[in-house]
Each structure stands twice: as C-alpha cells, then as structure tokens.
Short mmCIF file of C-alpha atoms in Angstrom, two decimals:
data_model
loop_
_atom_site.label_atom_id
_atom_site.label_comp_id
_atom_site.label_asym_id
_atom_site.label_seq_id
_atom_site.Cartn_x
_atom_site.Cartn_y
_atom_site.Cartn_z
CA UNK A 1050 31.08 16.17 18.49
CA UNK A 1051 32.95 13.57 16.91
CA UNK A 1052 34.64 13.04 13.62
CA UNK A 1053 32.21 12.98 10.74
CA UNK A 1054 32.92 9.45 9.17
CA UNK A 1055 32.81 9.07 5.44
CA UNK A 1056 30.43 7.17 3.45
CA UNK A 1057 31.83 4.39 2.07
CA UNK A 1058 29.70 3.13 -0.97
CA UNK A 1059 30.16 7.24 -2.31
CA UNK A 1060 33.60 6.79 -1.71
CA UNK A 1061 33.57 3.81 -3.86
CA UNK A 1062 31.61 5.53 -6.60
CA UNK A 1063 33.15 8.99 -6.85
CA UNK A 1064 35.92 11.15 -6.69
CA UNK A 1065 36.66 14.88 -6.47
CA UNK A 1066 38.72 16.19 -9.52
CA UNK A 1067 41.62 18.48 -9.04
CA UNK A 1068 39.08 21.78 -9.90
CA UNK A 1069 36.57 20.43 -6.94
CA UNK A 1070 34.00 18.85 -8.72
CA UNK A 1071 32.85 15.16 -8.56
CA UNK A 1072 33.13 13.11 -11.50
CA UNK A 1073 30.89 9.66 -11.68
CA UNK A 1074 31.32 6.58 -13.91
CA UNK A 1075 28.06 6.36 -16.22
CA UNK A 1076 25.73 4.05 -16.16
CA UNK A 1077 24.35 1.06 -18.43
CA UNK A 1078 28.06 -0.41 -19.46
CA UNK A 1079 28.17 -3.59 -17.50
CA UNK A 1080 25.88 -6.38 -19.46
CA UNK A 1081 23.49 -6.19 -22.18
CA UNK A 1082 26.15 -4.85 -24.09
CA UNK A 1083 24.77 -7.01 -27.24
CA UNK A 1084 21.66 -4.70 -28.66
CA UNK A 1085 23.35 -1.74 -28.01
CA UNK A 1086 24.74 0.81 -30.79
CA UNK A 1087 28.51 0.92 -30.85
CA UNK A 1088 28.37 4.54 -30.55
CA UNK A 1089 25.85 4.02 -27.64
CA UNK A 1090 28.23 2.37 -26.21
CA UNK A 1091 31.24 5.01 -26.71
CA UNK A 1092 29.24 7.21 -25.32
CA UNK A 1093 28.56 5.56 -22.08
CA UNK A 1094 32.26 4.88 -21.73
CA UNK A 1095 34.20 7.35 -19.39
CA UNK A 1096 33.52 9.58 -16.55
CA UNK A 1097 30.99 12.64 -16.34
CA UNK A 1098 30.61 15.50 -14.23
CA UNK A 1099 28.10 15.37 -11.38
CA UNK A 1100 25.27 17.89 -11.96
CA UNK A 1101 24.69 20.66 -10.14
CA UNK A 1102 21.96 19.48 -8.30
CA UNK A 1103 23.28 16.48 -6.92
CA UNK A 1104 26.59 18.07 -5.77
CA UNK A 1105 25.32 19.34 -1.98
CA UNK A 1106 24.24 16.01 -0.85
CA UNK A 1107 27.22 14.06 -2.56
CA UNK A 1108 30.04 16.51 -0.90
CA UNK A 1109 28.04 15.80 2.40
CA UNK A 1110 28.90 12.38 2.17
CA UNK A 1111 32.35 12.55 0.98
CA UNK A 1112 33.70 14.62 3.60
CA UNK A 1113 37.60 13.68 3.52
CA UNK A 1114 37.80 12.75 0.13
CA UNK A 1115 40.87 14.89 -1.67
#
C-alpha cells in the first residue's frame, strides 16, 4: 500500500489542537458584514470546536496533520 496522502483543502481549513480535537474557523465573517449585529458579528469571530459528528470523516482526511 502506499502512503495515505493528505487532503489539502482540510488541511487548509483545520487544525488539530494540542488535546486532539479539530478546531474550524466559523462561518459568515467574510462580506455582508453591513446588516449584521455587532454582537453577531463577535460571535462569529474566532475558532470553534468540530462536533462530534463530523470528527471521523475530518481525521480521515487529515492524516499527518500534528
């Protein structure tokens, strides 16, 4: 078998926190910015945790990721 390969664009996206869970960058913060509540907008700002059910299939991709 060869070398698993990782995927890229996940790579890109997410990264594994020192605990071993994923952490994301939230949604909805790049344009439109103008009708949305300030604290809308604080609250899209940071990361978040990957949910529980997501975090099989993302690990899959990201197999070398520290």
């Amino acid at each position: 078998m060869p070398k698993m390969k990782t995927h890229r664009g996940a790579a890109k996206r997410f990264t594994k926190t020192g605990s071993g869970k994923i952490k994301r960058n939230k949604a909805f913060k790049r344009h439109l910015l103008e009708h949305k509540s300030s604290g809308r907008k604080a609250g899209l700002s940071g990361p978040a945790i990957v949910s529980s059910g997501d975090v099989k299939r993302i690990k899959s991709l990201l197999v070398y990721v520290k």
